[in-house]
Short mmCIF file of C-alpha atoms in Angstrom, two decimals:
data_model
loop_
_atom_site.label_atom_id
_atom_site.label_comp_id
_atom_site.label_asym_id
_atom_site.label_seq_id
_atom_site.Cartn_x
_atom_site.Cartn_y
_atom_site.Cartn_z
CA MET W 77 20.25 5.05 -24.52
CA SER W 78 20.35 7.99 -22.44
CA SER W 79 22.58 11.29 -22.31
CA VAL W 80 24.37 10.75 -18.25
CA LEU W 81 26.09 14.05 -16.56
CA LYS W 82 29.76 12.19 -15.89
CA LEU W 83 31.66 14.36 -12.51
CA SER W 84 34.89 12.83 -11.36
CA ARG W 85 34.34 12.86 -7.63
CA SER W 86 32.55 10.19 -5.82
CA ALA W 87 28.55 9.68 -6.03
CA GLU W 88 27.59 11.50 -2.71
CA GLU W 89 30.07 14.41 -3.53
CA GLY W 90 29.09 14.27 -6.85
CA LEU W 91 25.10 14.93 -6.27
CA ARG W 92 25.93 17.23 -3.31
CA GLU W 93 27.60 19.53 -6.35
CA LEU W 94 25.10 18.59 -8.15
CA LEU W 95 22.50 20.38 -5.77
CA LYS W 96 25.30 22.92 -5.19
CA PHE W 97 25.60 24.13 -8.13
CA LEU W 98 20.94 24.26 -8.78
CA LEU W 99 20.74 26.75 -5.54
CA GLU W 100 23.42 29.35 -6.30
CA LYS W 101 22.85 29.53 -10.18
CA LYS W 102 19.18 29.49 -9.15
CA ARG W 103 18.26 26.93 -10.93
CA VAL W 104 16.38 25.62 -7.71
CA LYS W 105 14.25 28.06 -5.21
CA ALA W 106 15.83 24.71 -2.14
CA VAL W 107 16.58 21.51 -1.84
CA PHE W 108 14.54 18.96 -0.31
CA THR W 109 17.15 16.01 1.35
CA LEU W 110 18.51 14.20 4.14
CA CYS W 111 20.89 16.19 6.24
CA LYS W 112 23.01 14.98 9.29
CA ILE W 113 21.24 15.64 12.33
CA LYS W 114 24.32 15.14 14.70
CA LYS W 115 28.09 13.66 14.02
CA ASN W 116 26.92 9.74 14.79
CA GLY W 117 25.24 9.83 11.72
CA THR W 118 21.39 10.09 12.82
CA VAL W 119 19.91 12.18 9.77
CA SER W 120 16.44 13.83 8.78
CA TYR W 121 15.15 15.23 5.46
CA SER W 122 15.36 19.06 5.42
CA LEU W 123 14.41 22.05 3.18
CA ILE W 124 17.48 24.14 2.46
CA THR W 125 18.62 26.95 0.64
CA ASP W 126 21.58 28.10 1.83
CA ALA W 127 24.02 26.91 -0.37
CA ASP W 128 26.47 26.44 1.90
CA MET W 129 24.46 24.34 4.15
CA LEU W 130 24.59 21.48 1.43
CA LYS W 131 27.83 20.63 3.76
CA ASP W 132 25.53 18.60 6.13
CA ALA W 133 23.72 17.09 3.62
CA LEU W 134 23.94 13.03 3.49
CA PRO W 135 21.49 12.69 -0.02
CA LEU W 136 22.57 8.65 -0.36
CA PHE W 137 22.45 7.89 3.47
CA PRO W 138 21.04 4.53 3.85
CA LEU W 139 17.94 5.43 6.05
CA MET W 140 14.67 6.47 5.51
CA PRO W 141 13.49 7.94 8.70
CA GLN W 142 10.37 9.03 7.11
CA ASN W 143 8.99 8.19 3.90
CA ALA W 144 9.88 11.43 1.75
CA GLY W 145 6.41 10.77 -0.03
CA LYS W 146 4.58 11.61 2.24
CA LEU W 147 6.70 14.75 3.34
CA LEU W 148 6.88 15.79 -0.20
CA SER W 149 2.60 15.51 0.15
CA ARG W 150 2.72 17.87 3.50
CA LEU W 151 5.05 20.41 1.86
CA THR W 152 2.35 20.39 -1.10
CA LEU W 153 -1.57 19.43 -0.09
CA LYS W 154 -2.46 23.40 0.44
CA GLU W 155 -0.99 25.44 -2.29
CA HIS W 156 0.93 23.93 -5.52
CA LEU W 157 5.05 24.95 -5.37
CA ALA W 158 5.48 28.17 -6.14
CA GLU W 159 8.85 27.65 -6.92
CA PRO W 160 11.30 24.82 -7.98
CA ILE W 161 12.51 22.56 -5.50
CA ALA W 162 14.68 20.05 -6.25
CA ALA W 163 13.79 16.86 -4.12
CA VAL W 164 16.74 14.08 -3.48
CA VAL W 165 13.93 10.33 -2.58
CA ARG W 166 14.20 7.35 -3.04
CA PRO W 167 12.27 5.00 -5.73
CA CYS W 168 9.44 4.39 -3.73
CA GLU W 169 9.45 7.09 -2.13
CA LEU W 170 8.53 9.27 -4.98
CA ARG W 171 5.68 6.07 -5.75
CA ALA W 172 4.10 6.96 -2.60
CA PHE W 173 4.15 10.95 -3.82
CA ILE W 174 2.25 10.04 -6.81
CA GLU W 175 0.49 7.73 -5.21
CA LEU W 176 -0.69 10.27 -2.94
CA VAL W 177 -0.82 13.00 -5.76
CA LYS W 178 -3.75 10.62 -7.29
CA ARG W 179 -5.44 10.95 -4.09
CA GLU W 180 -4.89 14.98 -4.75
CA GLN W 181 -3.07 15.03 -1.59
CA GLY W 182 0.28 17.27 -3.30
CA SER W 183 1.00 18.17 -6.40
CA LEU W 184 3.78 17.37 -8.58
CA GLU W 185 4.51 20.98 -9.87
CA ASN W 186 7.95 22.45 -9.82
CA PHE W 187 9.34 19.22 -8.55
CA ILE W 188 12.70 17.97 -9.56
CA PHE W 189 13.16 14.48 -8.27
CA ILE W 190 16.68 13.22 -8.07
CA SER W 191 16.27 9.70 -7.31
CA THR W 192 19.15 6.73 -7.83
CA THR W 193 18.96 2.93 -8.58
CA CYS W 194 18.64 1.72 -4.79
CA PRO W 195 20.83 -0.12 -2.94
CA GLY W 196 18.37 -0.55 0.66
CA THR W 197 18.05 0.92 3.45
CA TYR W 198 19.12 0.12 7.00
CA PRO W 199 15.89 0.00 9.38
CA LEU W 200 15.47 2.93 12.40
CA GLU W 201 16.68 1.12 14.95
CA MET W 202 20.02 1.21 13.67
CA SER W 203 20.78 4.46 13.38
CA VAL W 204 20.39 4.77 17.13
CA ASN W 205 24.20 4.51 17.75
CA GLY W 206 25.68 5.17 14.78
CA ASP W 207 25.82 1.65 13.44
CA ILE W 208 24.62 2.73 10.35
CA SER W 209 28.27 4.82 9.52
CA LYS W 210 30.43 1.68 10.68
CA LYS W 211 28.50 0.01 8.13
CA LEU W 212 29.06 2.51 5.53
CA PRO W 213 32.53 0.99 3.70
CA GLU W 214 30.46 -2.24 3.64
CA TYR W 215 27.24 -1.13 1.84
CA GLU W 216 29.81 0.67 -0.49
CA GLU W 217 31.43 -2.38 -1.71
CA ASP W 218 27.79 -4.58 -1.77
CA VAL W 219 26.76 -1.69 -3.70
CA LYS W 220 29.74 -1.65 -6.19
CA LYS W 221 29.38 -5.55 -6.71
CA GLY W 222 25.52 -5.43 -6.67
CA ASN W 223 24.69 -7.27 -4.17
CA VAL W 224 21.37 -8.02 -1.09
CA ILE W 225 23.09 -5.97 1.21
CA SER W 226 22.90 -7.60 5.14
CA ASP W 227 21.61 -5.94 7.52
CA THR W 228 19.36 -4.06 5.39
CA ARG W 229 15.50 -4.35 6.31
CA PRO W 230 14.33 -6.96 4.97
CA ILE W 231 11.50 -5.86 2.57
CA CYS W 232 14.49 -3.51 1.06
CA LYS W 233 15.96 -6.96 0.00
CA ALA W 234 13.10 -8.12 -1.52
CA CYS W 235 12.40 -4.98 -3.50
CA GLU W 236 12.18 -5.38 -6.62
CA HIS W 237 11.27 -1.58 -7.83
CA PHE W 238 14.23 -0.26 -6.83
CA MET W 239 14.50 2.01 -10.41
CA PRO W 240 12.78 5.07 -10.27
CA TYR W 241 9.90 5.63 -12.51
CA SER W 242 9.88 8.96 -13.03
CA ALA W 243 12.75 10.28 -11.67
CA ASP W 244 13.84 13.19 -13.79
CA MET W 245 17.63 12.45 -12.85
CA THR W 246 18.58 9.25 -12.00
CA VAL W 247 22.12 8.90 -9.91
CA ALA W 248 23.49 5.32 -11.05
CA LEU W 249 24.72 3.47 -8.04
CA ILE W 250 24.16 -0.58 -8.33
CA GLY W 251 27.07 -2.08 -9.38
CA GLU W 252 28.74 0.80 -10.44
CA LYS W 253 32.88 -0.04 -9.27
CA ASP W 254 33.42 3.53 -9.18
CA ILE W 255 30.82 5.30 -7.09
CA ASP W 256 34.12 6.64 -5.11
CA LYS W 257 35.65 8.30 -8.07
CA ASN W 258 33.11 8.53 -10.80
CA CYS W 259 29.27 10.19 -10.63
CA GLU W 260 27.27 9.14 -13.17
CA ILE W 261 23.78 11.23 -13.05
CA PHE W 262 21.27 9.90 -15.63
CA LEU W 263 19.34 13.00 -17.13
CA ASN W 264 15.62 11.21 -17.79
CA THR W 265 14.05 14.48 -18.87
CA GLU W 266 14.47 17.60 -21.33
CA LYS W 267 14.02 19.44 -17.82
CA ALA W 268 16.96 17.89 -16.19
CA GLU W 269 19.37 18.57 -19.34
CA LYS W 270 18.16 22.03 -18.85
CA LEU W 271 18.91 21.97 -15.92
CA ILE W 272 22.83 21.50 -15.49
CA GLU W 273 22.88 23.60 -18.52
CA GLY W 274 26.61 25.27 -17.65
CA MET W 275 27.78 22.61 -14.70
CA ASP W 276 31.10 20.75 -15.13
CA GLY W 277 31.46 17.71 -16.35
CA GLU W 278 31.22 15.21 -19.14
CA LEU W 279 28.30 14.63 -21.16
CA VAL W 280 27.77 10.53 -22.28
CA GLU W 281 25.32 8.17 -23.38
CA ARG W 282 25.22 4.59 -21.80
CA GLU W 283 22.75 2.46 -20.33
CA LEU W 284 21.04 2.04 -16.68
CA GLU W 285 20.37 -1.06 -17.07
CA THR W 286 23.17 -2.73 -17.16
CA GLU W 287 23.81 -6.90 -16.15
CA GLU W 288 24.47 -6.36 -12.37
CA VAL W 289 21.37 -4.31 -12.14
CA LYS W 290 18.98 -7.20 -13.92
CA ASN W 291 21.18 -9.23 -12.01
CA LEU W 292 20.29 -8.09 -8.43
CA ARG W 293 16.41 -7.94 -9.32
CA SER W 294 16.41 -12.02 -9.82
CA LYS W 295 18.48 -11.67 -6.12
CA ARG W 296 15.72 -9.97 -4.69
CA GLN W 297 12.85 -11.67 -6.45
CA GLU W 298 14.48 -14.73 -4.49
CA GLU W 299 14.80 -13.07 -1.14
CA LYS W 300 11.36 -12.14 -1.70
CA ARG W 301 10.50 -15.68 -2.59
CA LYS W 302 12.14 -16.24 0.89
CA LEU W 303 10.70 -13.93 2.76
CA PHE W 304 7.41 -14.94 1.89
CA GLU W 305 8.11 -17.91 2.88
CA GLU W 306 9.41 -17.76 6.29
CA ILE W 307 5.89 -15.73 6.65
CA ASN W 308 3.82 -17.84 4.72
CA VAL W 309 1.38 -15.26 4.42
CA GLU W 310 -1.09 -17.99 2.28
CA GLY W 311 -1.00 -19.99 4.74
CA LEU W 312 -1.89 -17.42 7.73
CA GLY W 313 -5.86 -18.14 8.12
CA LEU W 314 -7.86 -16.75 10.76
CA SER W 315 -6.03 -18.72 13.17
CA GLY W 316 -2.40 -17.13 11.66
CA LEU W 317 -3.78 -13.38 12.11
CA VAL W 318 -4.92 -13.60 15.10
CA GLU W 319 -1.15 -14.98 16.65
CA THR W 320 0.61 -12.40 14.34
CA PHE W 321 -1.80 -9.44 15.21
CA GLY W 322 -2.35 -10.46 18.79
CA ARG W 323 1.10 -8.39 20.00
CA CYS W 324 -0.01 -5.60 18.36
CA ILE W 325 -0.31 -2.70 21.41
CA GLY W 326 -2.67 -0.42 18.90
CA CYS W 327 -0.75 2.96 19.03
CA HIS W 328 -1.32 2.67 14.80
CA GLY W 329 2.41 3.41 14.32
CA CYS W 330 2.10 1.66 11.08
CA SER W 331 -0.89 4.14 10.07
CA ARG W 332 0.98 7.31 10.85
CA VAL W 333 3.82 6.20 8.55
CA CYS W 334 2.33 4.99 5.98
CA PRO W 335 2.05 7.23 3.40
CA ILE W 336 -0.23 5.41 1.91
CA CYS W 337 -2.92 5.79 5.08
CA TYR W 338 -3.39 9.38 4.46
CA CYS W 339 -6.44 10.17 5.81
CA VAL W 340 -6.33 13.27 8.43
CA LEU W 341 -8.85 11.58 10.53
CA CYS W 342 -8.31 7.96 10.58
CA ASP W 343 -11.74 6.28 11.09
CA PHE W 344 -10.18 3.95 13.64
CA ASP W 345 -8.60 6.63 15.84
CA SER W 346 -12.23 7.35 17.11
CA ARG W 347 -14.60 6.80 19.27
CA ASP W 348 -16.81 4.19 16.53
CA TYR W 349 -14.08 1.45 17.38
CA GLU W 350 -14.47 1.65 20.63
CA ASN W 351 -16.80 -0.69 22.21
CA GLU W 352 -19.83 0.01 24.13
CA PRO W 353 -20.55 -1.72 26.79
CA SER W 354 -23.90 -3.54 25.29
CA THR W 355 -21.25 -4.99 22.88
CA TYR W 356 -18.94 -6.39 25.06
CA GLU W 357 -22.11 -7.86 26.35
CA SER W 358 -23.33 -9.28 23.13
CA GLU W 359 -19.73 -10.18 22.55
CA LEU W 360 -18.97 -12.22 25.95
CA LYS W 361 -22.53 -13.90 25.06
CA LYS W 362 -21.41 -15.29 21.79
CA ARG W 363 -18.03 -16.26 22.48
CA GLY W 364 -17.17 -16.40 26.33
CA GLY W 365 -14.22 -14.10 26.01
CA VAL W 366 -12.90 -11.15 24.42
CA ARG W 367 -9.57 -9.81 23.80
CA VAL W 368 -8.98 -6.29 25.21
CA PRO W 369 -8.56 -3.57 23.60
CA PRO W 370 -10.54 -5.44 21.21
CA ASN W 371 -11.22 -4.65 17.17
CA THR W 372 -7.24 -5.18 16.24
CA VAL W 373 -7.41 -7.86 13.61
CA LEU W 374 -10.24 -5.37 12.36
CA TYR W 375 -8.13 -2.56 12.03
CA HIS W 376 -4.89 -4.63 9.69
CA LEU W 377 -7.59 -6.25 7.98
CA GLY W 378 -9.57 -3.16 6.89
CA ARG W 379 -6.45 -0.72 6.51
CA LEU W 380 -4.86 -3.97 4.45
CA THR W 381 -8.05 -3.18 2.22
CA HIS W 382 -7.95 0.06 2.39
CA VAL W 383 -4.23 0.21 1.48
CA SER W 384 -2.85 -2.96 -0.43
CA VAL W 385 -3.84 -1.48 -4.28
CA SER W 386 -1.17 1.34 -3.82
CA CYS W 387 1.08 -0.57 -1.34
CA VAL W 388 4.69 0.71 -2.36
CA GLY W 389 6.29 -1.82 0.05
CA CYS W 390 8.53 0.88 1.94
CA GLY W 391 9.27 -0.85 4.28
CA MET W 392 7.32 1.58 7.27
CA CYS W 393 5.51 -0.12 8.87
CA THR W 394 7.94 -2.59 10.00
CA ASP W 395 10.39 0.11 10.95
CA VAL W 396 7.69 1.72 13.66
CA CYS W 397 6.21 -1.43 14.93
CA PRO W 398 7.28 -2.32 19.04
CA ALA W 399 5.83 -5.82 18.57
CA ASP W 400 7.43 -6.91 15.58
CA ILE W 401 5.07 -7.51 13.63
CA PRO W 402 6.05 -8.54 10.13
CA LEU W 403 3.44 -6.05 8.79
CA SER W 404 5.33 -4.57 5.44
CA THR W 405 6.19 -8.46 4.25
CA ILE W 406 1.96 -9.42 4.47
CA PHE W 407 0.85 -6.03 2.99
CA LEU W 408 3.43 -6.63 0.22
CA LYS W 409 2.29 -9.69 -0.56
CA VAL W 410 -0.95 -8.64 -0.52
CA GLY W 411 -0.54 -5.69 -2.23
CA GLU W 412 1.53 -7.64 -5.10
CA GLU W 413 -1.30 -9.76 -5.38
CA VAL W 414 -4.37 -7.39 -5.40
CA GLN W 415 -2.31 -5.03 -7.77
CA LYS W 416 -2.04 -7.63 -10.12
CA ILE W 417 -5.52 -8.17 -10.96
CA PHE W 418 -5.70 -4.60 -11.57
CA ASN W 419 -2.85 -5.21 -13.45
CA TYR W 420 -1.59 -1.90 -11.72
CA ILE W 421 2.46 -0.79 -10.17
CA PRO W 422 1.26 1.56 -8.11
CA GLY W 423 2.91 4.87 -8.19
CA LYS W 424 4.93 3.74 -11.67
CA ASP W 425 2.74 6.46 -14.13
CA VAL W 426 0.61 9.46 -12.96
CA GLU W 427 -1.77 9.46 -15.38
CA GLU W 428 -2.69 6.56 -14.73
CA ALA W 429 -6.12 6.21 -12.36
CA ILE W 430 -6.42 4.38 -8.74
CA PRO W 431 -7.27 1.33 -9.65
CA LEU W 432 -10.44 1.39 -7.16
CA ASN W 433 -11.53 4.87 -9.44
CA LYS W 434 -12.41 3.61 -12.38
CA PHE W 435 -13.59 0.16 -14.11
CA GLU W 436 -14.56 -1.48 -17.34
CA LYS W 437 -18.35 -2.42 -18.18
CA ASP W 438 -16.57 -6.23 -18.82
CA GLU W 439 -14.32 -7.36 -15.99
CA PHE W 440 -13.99 -9.72 -12.95
CA THR W 441 -16.97 -11.89 -14.05
CA GLU W 442 -15.58 -14.70 -11.95
CA VAL W 443 -16.54 -12.61 -8.68
CA GLU W 444 -20.30 -11.56 -9.39
CA ASP W 445 -22.74 -13.93 -10.02
CA MET B 180 -32.12 -31.89 15.33
CA LYS B 181 -31.55 -29.18 18.11
CA ASP B 182 -28.14 -28.35 17.31
CA GLU B 183 -28.65 -27.95 13.53
CA PHE B 184 -26.82 -25.26 12.20
CA LYS B 185 -28.27 -23.01 10.86
CA PRO B 186 -26.15 -20.07 9.16
CA ARG B 187 -26.32 -16.57 9.28
CA ILE B 188 -25.92 -14.18 6.30
CA ILE B 189 -25.55 -10.52 6.48
CA GLY B 190 -26.47 -9.41 3.07
CA PHE B 191 -26.24 -5.47 2.23
CA LEU B 192 -29.19 -4.70 -0.40
CA CYS B 193 -29.05 -2.15 -2.50
CA ASN B 194 -32.13 -0.17 -2.53
CA TRP B 195 -33.16 -0.24 -5.79
CA CYS B 196 -33.03 -3.06 -7.09
CA SER B 197 -32.00 -5.99 -4.79
CA TYR B 198 -34.43 -4.77 -1.58
CA ALA B 199 -36.86 -4.02 -3.88
CA GLY B 200 -36.11 -8.05 -4.94
CA ALA B 201 -36.28 -9.05 -1.35
CA ASP B 202 -39.66 -7.61 -0.83
CA LEU B 203 -40.98 -8.71 -4.08
CA ALA B 204 -39.61 -12.06 -2.76
CA GLY B 205 -41.86 -11.37 -0.16
CA THR B 206 -45.21 -10.26 -1.63
CA SER B 207 -44.98 -13.62 -3.79
CA ARG B 208 -44.72 -15.66 -1.27
CA LEU B 209 -41.71 -17.36 -2.54
CA GLN B 210 -39.69 -19.67 0.38
CA TYR B 211 -36.55 -19.48 1.58
CA PRO B 212 -34.50 -20.19 4.49
CA PRO B 213 -35.03 -17.03 7.52
CA SER B 214 -30.85 -17.13 6.95
CA LEU B 215 -30.65 -13.78 6.06
CA LEU B 216 -29.97 -10.49 8.28
CA PRO B 217 -30.65 -7.90 5.32
CA ILE B 218 -29.71 -4.69 5.62
CA ARG B 219 -30.27 -1.97 3.21
CA VAL B 220 -27.89 0.45 1.67
CA MET B 221 -28.58 2.99 -1.21
CA CYS B 222 -26.04 1.05 -3.50
CA SER B 223 -24.33 -1.22 -3.59
CA SER B 224 -21.03 1.30 -3.79
CA ARG B 225 -21.87 2.39 -0.59
CA VAL B 226 -20.59 -1.41 1.46
CA ASP B 227 -17.19 0.32 2.84
CA PRO B 228 -14.90 -3.13 3.03
CA LEU B 229 -14.75 -2.94 6.42
CA PHE B 230 -18.73 -3.26 6.59
CA VAL B 231 -17.83 -7.13 4.81
CA ILE B 232 -14.66 -7.57 7.45
CA SER B 233 -16.46 -6.21 10.46
CA ALA B 234 -20.05 -8.47 10.47
CA PHE B 235 -16.93 -11.32 9.49
CA LEU B 236 -15.17 -11.33 12.26
CA ARG B 237 -18.16 -10.43 14.46
CA GLY B 238 -19.13 -13.54 13.49
CA ALA B 239 -21.45 -13.68 10.74
CA ASP B 240 -20.80 -17.13 8.43
CA ALA B 241 -21.52 -15.26 5.30
CA VAL B 242 -21.30 -11.61 3.65
CA LEU B 243 -23.93 -11.28 0.61
CA ILE B 244 -23.74 -8.12 -1.33
CA ALA B 245 -26.37 -7.04 -3.60
CA GLY B 246 -26.92 -4.87 -6.16
CA CYS B 247 -28.52 -3.67 -9.62
CA HIS B 248 -27.25 -5.74 -12.29
CA PRO B 249 -24.57 -4.01 -13.98
CA GLY B 250 -26.15 -1.37 -16.66
CA ASP B 251 -28.28 -1.12 -14.42
CA CYS B 252 -27.30 1.09 -10.77
CA HIS B 253 -29.87 3.52 -9.96
CA TYR B 254 -26.74 5.52 -10.06
CA GLN B 255 -25.70 4.69 -13.54
CA GLU B 256 -21.73 3.13 -12.75
CA GLY B 257 -22.20 2.24 -8.27
CA ASN B 258 -21.91 -1.36 -9.02
CA TYR B 259 -19.30 -1.42 -11.51
CA TYR B 260 -16.94 0.30 -8.94
CA ALA B 261 -18.36 -1.95 -6.01
CA ARG B 262 -17.46 -5.16 -8.23
CA ARG B 263 -13.77 -3.57 -8.25
CA ARG B 264 -14.15 -3.22 -4.95
CA PHE B 265 -15.37 -6.57 -3.74
CA ALA B 266 -13.08 -8.05 -6.23
CA CYS B 267 -9.87 -6.15 -4.05
CA VAL B 268 -11.77 -7.67 -0.85
CA ARG B 269 -11.78 -10.78 -1.82
CA LYS B 270 -8.02 -11.19 -2.98
CA VAL B 271 -7.31 -10.07 0.27
CA PHE B 272 -9.19 -12.71 2.19
CA GLU B 273 -7.85 -15.18 -0.43
CA THR B 274 -3.72 -13.96 -0.36
CA LEU B 275 -4.31 -14.45 3.91
CA GLY B 276 -5.68 -17.85 2.97
CA MET B 277 -9.26 -17.12 4.41
CA GLU B 278 -12.32 -18.72 3.28
CA SER B 279 -13.63 -16.38 0.38
CA ASP B 280 -16.11 -18.22 -0.36
CA ARG B 281 -18.00 -16.96 2.17
CA LEU B 282 -18.06 -13.52 0.68
CA ARG B 283 -20.67 -13.52 -2.43
CA LEU B 284 -21.81 -10.38 -5.00
CA SER B 285 -24.67 -11.25 -6.71
CA TRP B 286 -26.70 -8.77 -8.98
CA ILE B 287 -30.86 -9.36 -8.21
CA SER B 288 -32.91 -6.97 -9.98
CA ALA B 289 -36.56 -4.98 -8.33
CA SER B 290 -38.08 -7.54 -10.65
CA GLU B 291 -36.19 -11.15 -9.58
CA GLY B 292 -38.26 -12.52 -6.64
CA PRO B 293 -37.86 -15.58 -8.06
CA ARG B 294 -33.80 -15.08 -8.21
CA PHE B 295 -33.54 -13.46 -4.49
CA ALA B 296 -35.08 -16.58 -3.05
CA ASN B 297 -32.72 -19.07 -5.05
CA VAL B 298 -29.80 -17.05 -3.95
CA ILE B 299 -30.21 -16.81 -0.70
CA THR B 300 -32.14 -20.40 -0.60
CA GLU B 301 -28.37 -22.13 -2.90
CA TYR B 302 -26.06 -19.96 -0.55
CA THR B 303 -27.53 -21.09 2.26
CA GLU B 304 -27.21 -24.02 1.70
CA LYS B 305 -23.17 -23.78 1.15
CA ILE B 306 -22.82 -22.07 3.81
CA LYS B 307 -24.24 -24.75 5.73
CA LYS B 308 -21.53 -27.10 3.97
CA MET B 309 -18.66 -24.82 4.83
CA GLY B 310 -20.49 -25.00 8.28
CA PRO B 311 -19.88 -22.34 11.24
CA ASN B 312 -17.86 -19.35 10.39
CA PRO B 313 -15.07 -19.98 12.72
CA ALA B 314 -14.15 -16.04 13.46
CA LYS B 315 -17.45 -16.85 15.81
CA LYS B 316 -15.51 -18.19 18.79
CA ASN B 317 -12.25 -16.71 18.51
CA ILE B 318 -12.16 -13.95 21.56
CA PHE B 319 -8.68 -12.82 20.15
CA LEU B 320 -9.96 -11.03 17.20
#
């Protein structure tokens, strides 16, 4: 059982009210949340210090314009926050940030994380013509019922980690029948309980993990099975990889948006991966032909080995791919298998070291001889 | 017999153990197939997964990483990290349906000249049976 702050207004309004309260009472210096840019429903992450500006905040808008984990890392890369900021982020964004913190690419200090039981987000392309705003009523209905929501990102439909692991507060959404009337904010830490002291609203006790949540988890697992089957990752082999990545235009957008790909200067952007004329000659002599530009499969395999251990499956890579490569499915599958051998869930616990940065003396005897 | 497949194995050998082991095999005049292309690295943990993938995609029939036995690393614990990294690359290969048997991690100490010769002989035989790396003829990598 956890203590819950119950506000009698819709989930989004309630959350906005909480943020306003935190700002006005100076419990936080700023709020980090999604904000409306234009009427048609495009949103962007923003830092807000003026409580009046919160009227444009859409903290629960079902779109991930960028993985917030990456943005929070940029805010705290050089120095940790001097004053508290409340950040409203999705579970996978929080996990991504924690993975970055483990890599010393950011700091958790002075952050208050507010997250939700995440119903999923729509693809970026749907944010262009206000399509998402049109979808919102349908979205809300499905959230209430605890359904897998149609037209959301395939990776969201297949996501099992939709309950935040380390948020200070969690807004219950999935399977909550009256999110249009009630806002229930779970206070997971002492810090959270202190922050809301003096706020209007009822304090109750209840479980976050409801039947609906459990049901959705099994529905999502089924979706994931279907998704993996569709792409048949394990059956790809070299020829499958060549086919899948053959349409890659080499924009490296997937690594730009990937929260785990944190290197400022990516090796793949360097001249080292530009073939010398002599390399072309030797490769041509060997193969009789060579793709231009070369090293596409190398790039993706390289990224897979570098990222898989910490991939949180946020789906940004697929979202930005202009060639429609099912990157996140492949990364999620490979990521899961790699994470399984290390018994690791990325972003779950900031105290747990990244598997590649630690070792046991007696392990993996099956790969060595 | 002219067209007999002769595997090419890229070997990343650690300076302190396996490279010295290879030297010992040589000075002891042990016979082993000339299939290994050795690259000396200071430690098995110096091998970035990218080196392995690069070698594989450029057409190496197999990639061998060899280092000091666990507990004997010149840098105390480099080989333990290398083993984890190797387990990760192998898993990536397996999950994508690629032949992970073309990647191998062996511990060969400086005094194990015969073991070095054995590993190379045995691995070469195995790769011979597997046939050439399909990446060799693929032009769309």
